[in-house]
């Protein structure tokens, strides 16, 4: 079942992350990332509960250390660099092995871009794309495809839908109360659709405008399939204004 699969993944995800990070360093940067971060304990994998809308984040900081060295010609200051780096992984967004490996590969490319290329102002430029292509080619058999963004459908635990316009509100926690909260688009009542509640609460009477929205939503969406929700609502509002004038 889905629940059992998720439980198995949770049990092994930390080891999977560590092992794959090691493979990336060995095969993509020939150990260079490990070498650069050795003095600070290597690249750290950090599982985060606060990353809720993105799957991962690469963190890097370079610290300059100046030490004095004495030779026959005198004393001179020698500058060395220490690299502090970590990859943050979202507990909420990363829910399977394929996603985990792809996110780590993406963030590893950022670290290579920072530490090896010295690029800090163009995170998804040609250098990043070169690392991404190398990762995608090297680990193609494992389903790795590094792109310039994480395009994942986030599996939110709770979903509410507007009873009139159908606009959905997704959350990781049960933070919406249909008794207190209304749809931001048309102000109609909301009802929970995931997980389906045992008893559907009374949503109250819809206003004339909300009934009009409910009636027009499918029609306008079919006529404007590529339009965002905000634009759809604007079209419906215009139609309502014309109908009332």
GROMACS .gro file of C-alpha atoms in nm:
model
  245
    1UNK     CA    1   0.000   0.000   0.000
    2UNK     CA    2   0.096   0.365  -0.035
    3UNK     CA    3   0.129   0.397   0.342
    4UNK     CA    4   0.368   0.100   0.367
    5UNK     CA    5   0.576   0.226   0.073
    6UNK     CA    6   0.609   0.564   0.240
    7UNK     CA    7   0.706   0.402   0.569
    8UNK     CA    8   0.981   0.199   0.399
    9UNK     CA    9   1.110   0.511   0.227
   10UNK     CA   10   1.116   0.705   0.555
   11UNK     CA   11   1.328   0.432   0.713
   12UNK     CA   12   1.597   0.438   0.445
   13UNK     CA   13   1.590   0.794   0.306
   14UNK     CA   14   1.880   0.931   0.514
   15UNK     CA   15   2.113   0.651   0.404
   16UNK     CA   16   1.998   0.685   0.043
   17UNK     CA   17   2.076   1.056   0.052
   18UNK     CA   18   2.423   1.008   0.201
   19UNK     CA   19   2.515   0.729  -0.040
   20UNK     CA   20   2.399   0.917  -0.349
   21UNK     CA   21   2.577   1.235  -0.243
   22UNK     CA   22   2.898   1.032  -0.222
   23UNK     CA   23   2.837   0.888  -0.570
   24UNK     CA   24   2.779   1.235  -0.712
   25UNK     CA   25   3.103   1.366  -0.567
   26UNK     CA   26   3.300   1.066  -0.692
   27UNK     CA   27   3.159   1.049  -1.043
   28UNK     CA   28   3.068   1.410  -1.121
   29UNK     CA   29   3.334   1.623  -0.949
   30UNK     CA   30   3.598   1.348  -0.895
   31UNK     CA   31   3.599   1.403  -0.520
   32UNK     CA   32   3.654   1.778  -0.544
   33UNK     CA   33   3.350   1.875  -0.334
   34UNK     CA   34   3.451   1.631  -0.060
   35UNK     CA   35   3.804   1.767  -0.070
   36UNK     CA   36   3.692   2.131  -0.045
   37UNK     CA   37   3.457   2.062   0.246
   38UNK     CA   38   3.675   1.813   0.433
   39UNK     CA   39   3.792   2.064   0.694
   40UNK     CA   40   3.431   2.148   0.787
   41UNK     CA   41   3.300   1.792   0.799
   42UNK     CA   42   3.184   1.755   0.440
   43UNK     CA   43   2.850   1.843   0.283
   44UNK     CA   44   2.579   1.798   0.543
   45UNK     CA   45   2.237   1.656   0.461
   46UNK     CA   46   1.969   1.838   0.660
   47UNK     CA   47   1.606   1.723   0.660
   48UNK     CA   48   1.379   2.023   0.706
   49UNK     CA   49   1.020   2.063   0.818
   50UNK     CA   50   1.016   2.430   0.717
   51UNK     CA   51   1.069   2.378   0.343
   52UNK     CA   52   0.709   2.334   0.230
   53UNK     CA   53   0.691   2.468  -0.124
   54UNK     CA   54   1.032   2.367  -0.258
   55UNK     CA   55   1.196   2.027  -0.249
   56UNK     CA   56   1.549   2.130  -0.158
   57UNK     CA   57   1.801   2.405  -0.108
   58UNK     CA   58   2.180   2.422  -0.135
   59UNK     CA   59   2.359   2.630   0.127
   60UNK     CA   60   2.720   2.739   0.093
   61UNK     CA   61   2.949   2.983   0.270
   62UNK     CA   62   3.318   3.044   0.214
   63UNK     CA   63   3.527   3.145   0.513
   64UNK     CA   64   3.869   3.305   0.464
   65UNK     CA   65   4.136   3.199   0.713
   66UNK     CA   66   4.458   3.400   0.723
   67UNK     CA   67   4.750   3.233   0.895
   68UNK     CA   68   5.102   3.361   0.944
   69UNK     CA   69   5.387   3.161   0.800
   70UNK     CA   70   5.749   3.232   0.879
   71UNK     CA   71   6.029   3.160   0.635
   72UNK     CA   72   6.388   3.277   0.581
   73UNK     CA   73   6.258   3.581   0.398
   74UNK     CA   74   6.026   3.684   0.684
   75UNK     CA   75   5.667   3.641   0.797
   76UNK     CA   76   5.381   3.645   0.551
   77UNK     CA   77   5.005   3.603   0.577
   78UNK     CA   78   4.868   3.304   0.389
   79UNK     CA   79   4.500   3.301   0.297
   80UNK     CA   80   4.312   2.974   0.290
   81UNK     CA   81   3.943   2.905   0.242
   82UNK     CA   82   3.707   2.683   0.436
   83UNK     CA   83   3.386   2.580   0.264
   84UNK     CA   84   3.074   2.529   0.475
   85UNK     CA   85   2.797   2.358   0.282
   86UNK     CA   86   2.475   2.168   0.329
   87UNK     CA   87   2.182   2.039   0.129
   88UNK     CA   88   1.843   2.096   0.288
   89UNK     CA   89   1.576   1.845   0.194
   90UNK     CA   90   1.205   1.894   0.250
   91UNK     CA   91   1.036   1.639   0.474
   92UNK     CA   92   0.701   1.745   0.328
   93UNK     CA   93   0.782   1.747  -0.044
   94UNK     CA   94   1.025   1.455  -0.084
   95UNK     CA   95   0.817   1.144  -0.043
   96UNK     CA   96   0.984   0.886  -0.267
   97UNK     CA   97   1.329   0.768  -0.374
   98UNK     CA   98   1.313   0.904  -0.729
   99UNK     CA   99   1.230   1.251  -0.610
  100UNK     CA  100   1.498   1.235  -0.341
  101UNK     CA  101   1.777   1.144  -0.583
  102UNK     CA  102   1.674   1.408  -0.836
  103UNK     CA  103   1.660   1.680  -0.570
  104UNK     CA  104   2.004   1.588  -0.433
  105UNK     CA  105   2.148   1.589  -0.786
  106UNK     CA  106   1.998   1.934  -0.850
  107UNK     CA  107   2.134   2.080  -0.527
  108UNK     CA  108   2.472   1.914  -0.579
  109UNK     CA  109   2.498   2.097  -0.912
  110UNK     CA  110   2.446   2.423  -0.723
  111UNK     CA  111   2.728   2.337  -0.482
  112UNK     CA  112   2.960   2.252  -0.772
  113UNK     CA  113   2.862   2.579  -0.937
  114UNK     CA  114   2.941   2.771  -0.617
  115UNK     CA  115   3.259   2.597  -0.506
  116UNK     CA  116   3.427   2.486  -0.827
  117UNK     CA  117   3.311   2.750  -1.076
  118UNK     CA  118   3.287   3.034  -0.824
  119UNK     CA  119   2.946   3.136  -0.964
  120UNK     CA  120   2.728   3.298  -0.699
  121UNK     CA  121   2.515   3.544  -0.897
  122UNK     CA  122   2.368   3.321  -1.170
  123UNK     CA  123   2.243   3.001  -1.007
  124UNK     CA  124   2.096   2.842  -1.322
  125UNK     CA  125   2.339   2.971  -1.584
  126UNK     CA  126   2.546   2.777  -1.838
  127UNK     CA  127   2.783   2.639  -1.574
  128UNK     CA  128   2.492   2.495  -1.373
  129UNK     CA  129   2.343   2.351  -1.692
  130UNK     CA  130   2.676   2.183  -1.773
  131UNK     CA  131   2.681   2.012  -1.432
  132UNK     CA  132   2.313   1.923  -1.474
  133UNK     CA  133   2.378   1.763  -1.813
  134UNK     CA  134   2.668   1.563  -1.671
  135UNK     CA  135   2.454   1.435  -1.382
  136UNK     CA  136   2.164   1.351  -1.611
  137UNK     CA  137   2.392   1.160  -1.847
  138UNK     CA  138   2.593   0.979  -1.580
  139UNK     CA  139   2.293   0.868  -1.375
  140UNK     CA  140   2.036   0.832  -1.654
  141UNK     CA  141   1.986   0.465  -1.568
  142UNK     CA  142   1.866   0.574  -1.222
  143UNK     CA  143   1.611   0.812  -1.369
  144UNK     CA  144   1.808   1.127  -1.291
  145UNK     CA  145   1.714   1.431  -1.494
  146UNK     CA  146   1.837   1.762  -1.355
  147UNK     CA  147   1.651   2.067  -1.481
  148UNK     CA  148   1.663   2.431  -1.371
  149UNK     CA  149   1.373   2.388  -1.132
  150UNK     CA  150   1.198   2.130  -0.919
  151UNK     CA  151   0.871   2.060  -1.099
  152UNK     CA  152   0.702   1.835  -0.847
  153UNK     CA  153   0.340   1.791  -0.760
  154UNK     CA  154   0.339   1.834  -0.384
  155UNK     CA  155   0.130   1.578  -0.200
  156UNK     CA  156  -0.056   1.801   0.045
  157UNK     CA  157  -0.225   1.622   0.332
  158UNK     CA  158  -0.531   1.849   0.334
  159UNK     CA  159  -0.729   2.003   0.048
  160UNK     CA  160  -1.035   2.227   0.053
  161UNK     CA  161  -1.238   2.332  -0.251
  162UNK     CA  162  -1.470   2.624  -0.307
  163UNK     CA  163  -1.832   2.510  -0.337
  164UNK     CA  164  -1.893   2.770  -0.609
  165UNK     CA  165  -1.584   2.829  -0.825
  166UNK     CA  166  -1.396   2.509  -0.742
  167UNK     CA  167  -1.076   2.690  -0.644
  168UNK     CA  168  -0.859   2.457  -0.433
  169UNK     CA  169  -0.667   2.538  -0.116
  170UNK     CA  170  -0.393   2.293  -0.022
  171UNK     CA  171  -0.219   2.273   0.313
  172UNK     CA  172   0.019   2.044   0.503
  173UNK     CA  173  -0.183   2.092   0.822
  174UNK     CA  174  -0.551   2.136   0.902
  175UNK     CA  175  -0.522   2.514   0.904
  176UNK     CA  176  -0.846   2.600   0.723
  177UNK     CA  177  -1.176   2.601   0.908
  178UNK     CA  178  -1.471   2.610   0.664
  179UNK     CA  179  -1.685   2.763   0.939
  180UNK     CA  180  -1.455   3.066   0.955
  181UNK     CA  181  -1.276   3.081   0.621
  182UNK     CA  182  -1.422   3.161   0.279
  183UNK     CA  183  -1.295   3.135  -0.078
  184UNK     CA  184  -1.049   3.413  -0.156
  185UNK     CA  185  -1.171   3.433  -0.514
  186UNK     CA  186  -1.550   3.448  -0.482
  187UNK     CA  187  -1.618   3.443  -0.105
  188UNK     CA  188  -1.827   3.125  -0.124
  189UNK     CA  189  -1.805   2.849   0.136
  190UNK     CA  190  -1.525   2.593   0.139
  191UNK     CA  191  -1.551   2.220   0.189
  192UNK     CA  192  -1.280   1.970   0.269
  193UNK     CA  193  -1.208   1.725  -0.013
  194UNK     CA  194  -0.895   1.553   0.122
  195UNK     CA  195  -0.916   1.355   0.334
  196UNK     CA  196  -1.290   1.328   0.279
  197UNK     CA  197  -1.460   1.415   0.607
  198UNK     CA  198  -1.695   1.158   0.759
  199UNK     CA  199  -1.972   1.414   0.771
  200UNK     CA  200  -2.002   1.695   0.523
  201UNK     CA  201  -2.075   2.013   0.717
  202UNK     CA  202  -2.351   2.242   0.606
  203UNK     CA  203  -2.201   2.505   0.379
  204UNK     CA  204  -2.487   2.750   0.397
  205UNK     CA  205  -2.684   2.927   0.126
  206UNK     CA  206  -2.501   3.047  -0.185
  207UNK     CA  207  -2.558   3.404  -0.294
  208UNK     CA  208  -2.682   3.494  -0.641
  209UNK     CA  209  -2.329   3.576  -0.754
  210UNK     CA  210  -2.188   3.253  -0.611
  211UNK     CA  211  -2.456   3.049  -0.788
  212UNK     CA  212  -2.368   3.233  -1.110
  213UNK     CA  213  -1.998   3.152  -1.056
  214UNK     CA  214  -2.079   2.786  -1.001
  215UNK     CA  215  -2.289   2.775  -1.315
  216UNK     CA  216  -2.036   2.959  -1.534
  217UNK     CA  217  -1.711   2.805  -1.409
  218UNK     CA  218  -1.707   2.497  -1.636
  219UNK     CA  219  -1.822   2.698  -1.938
  220UNK     CA  220  -1.559   2.970  -1.900
  221UNK     CA  221  -1.283   2.719  -1.824
  222UNK     CA  222  -1.365   2.517  -2.137
  223UNK     CA  223  -1.361   2.836  -2.345
  224UNK     CA  224  -1.030   2.951  -2.190
  225UNK     CA  225  -0.837   2.630  -2.111
  226UNK     CA  226  -0.497   2.794  -2.063
  227UNK     CA  227  -0.615   3.087  -1.851
  228UNK     CA  228  -0.523   3.101  -1.481
  229UNK     CA  229  -0.792   3.099  -1.210
  230UNK     CA  230  -0.759   3.474  -1.152
  231UNK     CA  231  -0.835   3.546  -1.518
  232UNK     CA  232  -1.126   3.300  -1.520
  233UNK     CA  233  -1.279   3.479  -1.222
  234UNK     CA  234  -1.236   3.816  -1.397
  235UNK     CA  235  -1.421   3.688  -1.705
  236UNK     CA  236  -1.704   3.554  -1.488
  237UNK     CA  237  -1.722   3.883  -1.299
  238UNK     CA  238  -1.753   4.071  -1.630
  239UNK     CA  239  -2.030   3.835  -1.744
  240UNK     CA  240  -2.209   3.888  -1.412
  241UNK     CA  241  -2.182   4.266  -1.446
  242UNK     CA  242  -2.328   4.251  -1.799
  243UNK     CA  243  -2.608   4.021  -1.686
  244UNK     CA  244  -2.702   4.260  -1.406
  245UNK     CA  245  -2.682   4.579  -1.614
   0.00000   0.00000   0.00000
